[in-house]
Coordinates of N, CA, C and O in Angstrom, one line a residue:
M13 N -9.6 -7.5 213.7 CA -8.7 -8.7 213.3 C -7.3 -8.3 213.2 O -6.5 -8.9 212.5
D14 N -7.0 -7.2 213.8 CA -5.5 -6.7 213.7 C -4.7 -7.6 214.4 O -3.5 -7.9 213.9
A15 N -5.3 -8.5 215.5 CA -4.2 -9.4 216.0 C -3.8 -10.5 215.0 O -2.7 -11.0 215.2
L16 N -4.5 -10.7 213.9 CA -4.3 -11.9 213.2 C -3.3 -11.5 212.1 O -3.0 -12.1 211.2
L17 N -2.9 -10.1 212.2 CA -1.8 -9.8 211.3 C -0.5 -10.2 211.8 O 0.7 -10.3 211.0
D18 N -0.4 -10.6 213.0 CA 0.9 -11.3 213.5 C 1.1 -12.6 213.2 O 0.0 -13.3 212.9
T19 N 2.3 -13.1 213.0 CA 2.5 -14.4 212.6 C 2.2 -15.2 213.6 O 2.7 -15.0 214.9
T20 N 1.6 -16.3 213.7 CA 1.5 -17.4 214.7 C 2.4 -18.6 214.2 O 2.3 -19.1 213.1
S21 N 3.3 -18.9 215.1 CA 4.2 -19.9 214.7 C 4.6 -21.0 215.9 O 4.3 -20.6 217.0
V22 N 5.0 -22.0 215.5 CA 5.4 -23.1 216.4 C 6.4 -24.0 216.0 O 6.5 -24.1 214.8
K23 N 7.3 -24.4 216.7 CA 8.3 -25.4 216.2 C 7.8 -26.8 216.8 O 7.4 -26.9 218.1
I24 N 7.7 -27.8 215.9 CA 7.4 -29.1 216.6 C 8.6 -30.0 216.1 O 9.4 -29.9 215.3
P25 N 8.8 -31.0 217.2 CA 9.8 -32.1 216.8 C 9.5 -32.7 215.5 O 8.3 -32.9 215.1
A26 N 10.6 -33.0 214.8 CA 10.5 -33.7 213.3 C 10.0 -35.1 213.6 O 10.6 -36.0 213.2
K27 N 8.7 -35.4 214.1 CA 8.1 -36.7 214.4 C 6.8 -36.7 213.9 O 6.1 -35.7 214.2
P28 N 6.3 -37.9 213.4 CA 5.1 -37.8 212.8 C 3.8 -37.6 213.8 O 2.8 -36.9 213.5
E29 N 4.2 -37.9 215.1 CA 3.0 -37.9 216.1 C 2.8 -36.3 216.4 O 1.7 -36.0 217.1
Y30 N 3.7 -35.3 216.0 CA 3.5 -34.0 216.3 C 2.7 -33.2 215.1 O 2.5 -32.0 215.0
V31 N 2.6 -34.0 214.0 CA 1.9 -33.3 212.8 C 0.5 -32.7 213.2 O 0.0 -31.7 212.6
G32 N -0.2 -33.6 214.1 CA -1.6 -33.3 214.4 C -1.6 -31.9 215.2 O -2.6 -31.1 215.0
V33 N -0.5 -31.5 215.9 CA -0.4 -30.4 216.6 C -0.3 -29.1 215.5 O -1.1 -28.0 215.7
A34 N 0.4 -29.3 214.5 CA 0.5 -28.4 213.4 C -0.9 -28.1 212.8 O -1.2 -26.9 212.4
R35 N -1.5 -29.2 212.6 CA -2.8 -29.2 211.9 C -3.8 -28.3 212.7 O -4.5 -27.5 212.2
L36 N -3.8 -28.6 214.0 CA -4.9 -28.0 214.8 C -4.5 -26.5 214.9 O -5.5 -25.7 215.0
I37 N -3.3 -25.9 215.2 CA -2.8 -24.7 215.2 C -3.3 -24.0 213.8 O -3.9 -22.9 213.9
T38 N -3.0 -24.6 212.8 CA -3.4 -24.0 211.5 C -4.9 -23.8 211.3 O -5.3 -22.9 210.8
A39 N -5.4 -24.9 211.7 CA -7.1 -24.9 211.6 C -7.7 -23.8 212.4 O -8.5 -23.1 212.1
A40 N -7.2 -23.6 213.6 CA -7.8 -22.5 214.4 C -7.5 -21.2 213.8 O -8.4 -20.3 213.6
F41 N -6.3 -20.9 213.2 CA -5.9 -19.6 212.5 C -6.7 -19.5 211.4 O -7.3 -18.4 211.1
A42 N -7.0 -20.6 210.4 CA -7.8 -20.4 209.3 C -9.2 -20.1 209.8 O -9.9 -19.3 209.0
G43 N -9.7 -20.6 210.8 CA -11.1 -20.4 211.2 C -11.2 -18.9 211.7 O -12.3 -18.4 211.4
F44 N -10.3 -18.4 212.4 CA -10.3 -17.0 212.8 C -10.5 -16.1 211.5 O -11.1 -15.0 211.5
L45 N -9.9 -16.6 210.4 CA -9.8 -15.8 209.1 C -11.0 -15.8 208.5 O -11.2 -15.3 207.4
G46 N -11.9 -16.8 208.7 CA -13.3 -16.8 208.1 C -13.4 -17.9 207.3 O -14.3 -18.1 206.4
F47 N -12.5 -19.0 207.1 CA -12.7 -20.2 206.2 C -13.7 -20.9 206.7 O -13.9 -21.1 208.0
D48 N -14.5 -21.6 205.8 CA -15.5 -22.3 206.3 C -14.9 -23.8 206.6 O -13.8 -24.0 206.5
S49 N -15.8 -24.6 207.3 CA -15.3 -26.0 207.7 C -14.7 -26.8 206.6 O -13.5 -27.5 206.9
E50 N -15.1 -26.9 205.4 CA -14.6 -27.7 204.3 C -13.3 -27.0 204.0 O -12.3 -27.9 203.8
A51 N -13.1 -25.7 203.9 CA -11.8 -25.2 203.6 C -10.7 -25.4 204.7 O -9.6 -25.7 204.5
V52 N -11.3 -25.3 206.0 CA -10.3 -25.6 207.1 C -9.9 -27.2 207.0 O -8.6 -27.4 207.1
E53 N -10.7 -28.1 206.6 CA -10.3 -29.3 206.6 C -9.2 -29.5 205.4 O -8.3 -30.3 205.6
D54 N -9.7 -28.8 204.3 CA -8.6 -29.0 203.2 C -7.1 -28.3 203.6 O -6.1 -28.9 203.2
I55 N -7.2 -27.3 204.4 CA -6.0 -26.7 204.9 C -5.2 -27.7 205.9 O -4.0 -27.8 205.7
K56 N -5.9 -28.2 206.7 CA -5.5 -29.3 207.6 C -4.7 -30.4 206.8 O -3.6 -30.9 207.1
I57 N -5.2 -30.7 205.7 CA -4.7 -31.9 205.0 C -3.4 -31.3 204.3 O -2.3 -32.0 204.2
A58 N -3.4 -30.2 203.9 CA -2.3 -29.5 203.2 C -1.2 -29.4 204.2 O 0.0 -29.7 203.8
V59 N -1.5 -28.9 205.3 CA -0.5 -28.9 206.4 C 0.2 -30.2 206.9 O 1.3 -30.2 206.9
S60 N -0.8 -31.1 207.0 CA -0.3 -32.6 207.2 C 0.7 -33.1 206.0 O 1.9 -33.6 206.5
E61 N 0.4 -32.8 204.8 CA 1.3 -33.2 203.8 C 2.6 -32.4 203.8 O 3.6 -33.0 203.5
A62 N 2.5 -31.4 204.1 CA 3.8 -30.3 204.0 C 4.6 -30.7 205.3 O 5.9 -31.0 205.0
C63 N 4.2 -31.0 206.4 CA 4.8 -31.3 207.5 C 5.5 -32.7 207.5 O 6.6 -33.0 207.6
T64 N 4.7 -33.6 206.8 CA 5.1 -35.1 206.5 C 6.3 -35.0 205.6 O 7.4 -35.7 205.7
N65 N 6.1 -34.1 204.5 CA 7.3 -34.1 203.6 C 8.5 -33.5 204.2 O 9.6 -34.0 204.0
A66 N 8.2 -32.6 205.0 CA 9.4 -32.0 205.8 C 10.2 -33.0 206.6 O 11.4 -33.2 206.8
I67 N 9.5 -33.7 207.4 CA 9.9 -34.9 208.3 C 10.5 -35.8 207.6 O 11.7 -36.4 208.0
L68 N 10.0 -36.3 206.4 CA 10.8 -37.4 205.6 C 11.9 -36.9 205.0 O 13.1 -37.6 204.9
Q69 N 12.0 -35.6 204.5 CA 13.3 -34.9 204.1 C 14.2 -35.0 205.3 O 15.5 -35.3 205.1
L70 N 14.0 -34.7 206.6 CA 14.8 -34.5 207.6 C 15.3 -35.9 208.0 O 16.6 -36.0 208.3
H71 N 14.6 -36.7 208.0 CA 15.0 -38.3 208.4 C 15.6 -38.8 207.3 O 16.5 -39.8 207.5
K72 N 15.6 -38.3 206.1 CA 16.3 -39.0 204.8 C 17.8 -38.5 205.1 O 18.9 -39.1 204.8
D73 N 17.9 -37.2 205.6 CA 19.2 -36.5 205.6 C 20.0 -36.9 206.8 O 21.2 -36.7 206.8
S74 N 19.4 -37.4 207.9 CA 20.1 -37.4 209.1 C 19.4 -38.6 209.9 O 18.3 -38.7 210.0
L75 N 20.2 -39.2 210.8 CA 19.5 -40.0 211.9 C 19.4 -39.4 213.1 O 18.8 -40.0 214.1
D76 N 19.8 -38.1 213.2 CA 19.8 -37.3 214.4 C 18.2 -37.0 214.7 O 17.5 -36.5 213.9
G77 N 17.8 -37.4 215.9 CA 16.4 -37.3 216.2 C 15.9 -36.0 216.8 O 14.8 -35.7 217.2
N78 N 16.7 -35.0 216.7 CA 16.5 -33.8 217.3 C 16.2 -32.6 216.3 O 16.2 -31.4 216.6
Q79 N 15.9 -32.9 215.2 CA 15.4 -31.9 214.1 C 14.0 -31.4 214.6 O 13.2 -32.0 215.1
E80 N 13.8 -30.3 214.1 CA 12.4 -29.5 214.2 C 11.8 -29.1 212.9 O 12.6 -28.7 211.9
V81 N 10.6 -28.7 212.8 CA 10.0 -28.3 211.7 C 9.3 -27.1 212.2 O 8.7 -27.2 213.3
E82 N 9.4 -26.0 211.7 CA 8.8 -24.7 212.2 C 7.7 -24.4 211.2 O 7.7 -24.4 210.0
L83 N 6.4 -24.0 211.8 CA 5.2 -23.9 210.9 C 5.0 -22.3 211.3 O 4.9 -21.9 212.7
G84 N 4.7 -21.5 210.4 CA 4.1 -20.2 210.6 C 3.0 -20.0 209.8 O 3.0 -20.3 208.5
A85 N 2.0 -19.3 210.4 CA 0.8 -18.9 209.6 C 0.6 -17.5 209.8 O 0.6 -17.0 210.9
Y86 N 0.3 -16.8 208.7 CA 0.0 -15.2 208.8 C -1.0 -14.9 207.6 O -1.0 -15.6 206.7
R87 N -1.4 -13.6 207.8 CA -2.1 -13.1 206.8 C -1.3 -12.2 206.0 O -0.8 -11.3 206.7
Q88 N -1.6 -12.3 204.8 CA -0.8 -11.3 203.9 C -2.0 -10.8 202.9 O -2.3 -11.6 201.9
D89 N -2.3 -9.6 203.1 CA -3.1 -8.9 202.2 C -4.6 -9.8 202.4 O -5.0 -9.9 203.5
D90 N -5.0 -10.4 201.3 CA -6.3 -11.2 201.6 C -5.9 -12.7 201.3 O -6.8 -13.5 200.8
E91 N -4.8 -13.0 201.7 CA -4.3 -14.5 201.7 C -3.8 -15.0 203.0 O -3.3 -14.3 203.8
L92 N -4.1 -16.2 203.1 CA -3.5 -17.0 204.2 C -2.2 -17.6 203.8 O -2.3 -18.3 202.8
V93 N -1.2 -17.4 204.4 CA 0.1 -17.9 204.1 C 0.7 -18.8 205.2 O 0.6 -18.5 206.4
I94 N 0.9 -20.0 204.8 CA 1.6 -20.9 205.8 C 2.9 -21.4 205.3 O 3.0 -21.9 204.3
D95 N 3.9 -21.2 206.2 CA 5.2 -21.5 205.9 C 5.7 -22.9 206.7 O 5.5 -22.7 208.0
V96 N 6.2 -23.8 206.0 CA 6.6 -25.0 206.8 C 8.1 -25.0 206.5 O 8.4 -25.2 205.3
K97 N 8.8 -24.7 207.6 CA 10.3 -24.3 207.3 C 11.1 -25.6 208.1 O 10.7 -25.9 209.1
Y98 N 12.2 -26.0 207.4 CA 13.1 -26.9 208.1 C 14.4 -26.7 207.6 O 14.7 -26.2 206.6
I99 N 15.3 -27.3 208.3 CA 16.7 -27.3 208.0 C 17.1 -28.6 207.3 O 16.9 -29.8 208.0
A100 N 17.6 -28.5 206.1 CA 17.9 -29.9 205.3 C 19.4 -29.9 204.8 O 19.9 -28.8 204.6
K101 N 19.9 -31.0 205.1 CA 21.3 -31.0 204.6 C 21.4 -30.9 202.9 O 22.2 -30.3 202.5
D102 N 20.6 -31.4 202.2 CA 20.4 -31.3 200.9 C 19.5 -30.4 200.4 O 18.4 -30.8 199.9
T103 N 19.8 -29.1 200.6 CA 18.6 -28.3 200.2 C 18.7 -28.2 198.7 O 17.6 -27.7 198.0
G104 N 19.7 -28.5 198.0 CA 19.6 -28.4 196.4 C 18.6 -29.4 195.9 O 17.7 -29.0 195.3
A105 N 18.4 -30.7 196.6 CA 17.4 -31.6 196.2 C 16.1 -31.1 196.6 O 15.1 -31.3 195.8
A106 N 15.9 -30.6 197.9 CA 14.7 -30.1 198.3 C 14.1 -29.0 197.6 O 12.9 -28.9 197.3
A107 N 15.0 -28.1 197.0 CA 14.4 -26.9 196.4 C 14.4 -27.0 194.9 O 13.8 -26.1 194.4
K108 N 14.9 -28.1 194.3 CA 14.6 -28.3 192.9 C 13.2 -28.6 192.6 O 12.5 -29.2 193.3
P109 N 12.9 -28.4 191.4 CA 11.6 -29.0 191.0 C 11.7 -30.3 191.4 O 12.6 -31.1 191.1
L110 N 10.7 -30.9 191.9 CA 10.7 -32.1 192.4 C 11.0 -33.2 191.4 O 10.5 -33.5 190.3
A111 N 11.9 -34.1 192.0 CA 12.5 -35.2 191.1 C 11.4 -36.2 190.9 O 10.4 -36.3 191.8
P112 N 11.5 -37.1 189.9 CA 10.5 -38.0 189.8 C 10.4 -39.0 191.0 O 11.4 -39.6 191.4
S113 N 9.3 -39.0 191.6 CA 8.9 -39.9 192.7 C 7.5 -39.9 193.0 O 6.9 -39.1 193.2
P114 N 6.9 -41.3 192.8 CA 5.6 -41.3 192.8 C 4.9 -40.8 194.1 O 3.9 -40.0 194.0
D115 N 5.6 -40.9 195.2 CA 5.2 -40.5 196.4 C 5.1 -39.0 196.5 O 4.2 -38.3 197.0
R116 N 6.2 -38.4 196.3 CA 6.5 -37.0 196.3 C 5.7 -36.3 195.4 O 5.0 -35.2 195.6
D117 N 5.5 -37.0 194.1 CA 4.7 -36.2 193.2 C 3.3 -36.2 193.6 O 2.5 -35.1 193.4
L118 N 2.7 -37.2 194.1 CA 1.4 -37.4 194.6 C 1.1 -36.3 195.7 O 0.1 -35.6 195.8
G119 N 2.1 -36.1 196.7 CA 2.0 -35.2 197.7 C 1.9 -33.8 197.2 O 1.0 -33.0 197.6
M120 N 2.7 -33.5 196.2 CA 2.7 -32.1 195.7 C 1.6 -31.9 194.9 O 1.0 -30.8 194.9
D121 N 1.2 -32.9 194.1 CA -0.2 -32.7 193.4 C -1.3 -32.5 194.4 O -2.1 -31.7 194.0
L122 N -1.3 -33.1 195.5 CA -2.4 -32.9 196.5 C -2.4 -31.5 196.9 O -3.3 -30.8 197.0
L123 N -1.2 -31.0 197.3 CA -0.9 -29.7 197.9 C -1.5 -28.7 196.8 O -2.2 -27.6 197.0
T124 N -1.1 -28.7 195.6 CA -1.5 -27.9 194.7 C -2.9 -27.9 194.2 O -3.5 -26.9 193.9
S125 N -3.5 -28.9 194.5 CA -5.0 -29.1 194.1 C -5.8 -28.5 195.4 O -6.9 -28.0 195.1
I126 N -5.3 -28.4 196.5 CA -5.9 -27.9 197.6 C -5.7 -26.4 197.8 O -6.6 -25.8 198.2
M127 N -4.4 -26.0 197.8 CA -4.0 -24.6 197.9 C -3.9 -23.7 196.6 O -4.0 -24.3 195.5
D128 N -4.2 -22.6 196.8 CA -4.0 -21.7 195.6 C -2.6 -21.6 195.0 O -2.5 -21.3 193.9
K129 N -1.7 -21.6 195.9 CA -0.3 -21.5 195.5 C 0.6 -22.3 196.4 O 0.4 -22.4 197.6
V130 N 1.6 -23.1 195.9 CA 2.6 -23.7 196.6 C 4.0 -23.5 196.0 O 4.2 -23.5 194.8
E131 N 4.9 -23.2 196.9 CA 6.2 -22.9 196.5 C 7.1 -23.4 197.4 O 7.0 -23.7 198.7
M132 N 8.3 -24.1 196.9 CA 9.4 -24.5 197.7 C 10.6 -23.4 197.6 O 11.0 -23.1 196.4
I133 N 11.0 -23.0 198.7 CA 12.0 -21.9 198.7 C 13.0 -22.1 199.4 O 13.1 -22.6 200.5
K134 N 14.3 -22.1 198.7 CA 15.5 -22.2 199.5 C 16.0 -20.9 200.1 O 16.1 -19.8 199.4
V135 N 16.0 -20.8 201.5 CA 16.2 -19.4 202.1 C 17.8 -19.1 202.4 O 18.2 -18.3 202.0
R136 N 18.5 -20.1 202.9 CA 19.8 -20.1 203.2 C 20.3 -21.5 202.8 O 19.8 -22.3 202.1
D137 N 21.7 -21.6 203.2 CA 22.4 -22.7 202.8 C 21.6 -24.1 202.8 O 21.4 -25.0 202.1
H138 N 20.8 -24.3 204.1 CA 20.3 -25.4 204.4 C 18.9 -25.2 204.8 O 18.2 -26.2 205.5
E139 N 18.3 -24.0 204.6 CA 16.9 -23.8 205.1 C 15.9 -23.8 204.1 O 16.2 -23.2 203.0
V140 N 14.8 -24.6 204.1 CA 13.8 -24.7 203.2 C 12.4 -24.3 203.5 O 12.2 -24.8 204.7
I141 N 11.8 -23.6 202.8 CA 10.4 -23.4 203.3 C 9.4 -23.9 202.2 O 9.7 -23.5 200.9
L142 N 8.5 -24.5 202.8 CA 7.3 -25.0 201.8 C 6.3 -24.1 202.1 O 5.7 -24.1 203.2
R143 N 6.0 -23.2 201.2 CA 5.1 -22.1 201.4 C 3.6 -22.5 200.7 O 3.5 -22.8 199.5
L144 N 2.7 -22.5 201.5 CA 1.3 -22.8 201.1 C 0.5 -21.5 201.1 O 0.5 -20.8 202.3
V145 N -0.4 -21.1 200.2 CA -1.2 -19.8 200.1 C -2.5 -20.3 199.7 O -2.8 -21.1 198.7
K146 N -3.4 -19.6 200.5 CA -4.9 -19.8 200.1 C -5.7 -18.4 200.4 O -5.4 -17.8 201.4
Q147 N -6.4 -18.1 199.4 CA -7.1 -16.9 199.2 C -8.1 -16.9 200.5 O -8.9 -17.8 200.7
I148 N -8.2 -15.8 201.3 CA -9.2 -15.7 202.4 C -10.6 -15.4 201.7 O -10.6 -14.5 200.8
P149 N -11.6 -16.1 202.2 CA -12.9 -15.9 201.6 C -13.4 -14.5 202.0 O -13.2 -13.9 202.9

């Protein structure tokens, strides 16, 4: 499984119709790591939620339709790590503990219930990573 030590990454247009591509790539990667079908389905749901959150944030910040969401999946020790990265104009709002919003709270609640660890990381001035971590079986 040495090949799975490398990061698998893809950039998708920040459009809802491309979320399925992110789901499929992550599902394949999780399957190679030995997750069962139920866990793979959970991971696909988490990736959908994370990508949708990123897309909503991007469209809230700008009307420019050329934004992208970058998805990276890699193995770190005995964990699957999935990074959903995007450039946001207002990283302060994105990186803060989530403001009261029923939709956003529900999405983060879903992510934290499915994944073992969920982090919102501000990398640079405008770059945000939503990191999802799941223990490899």
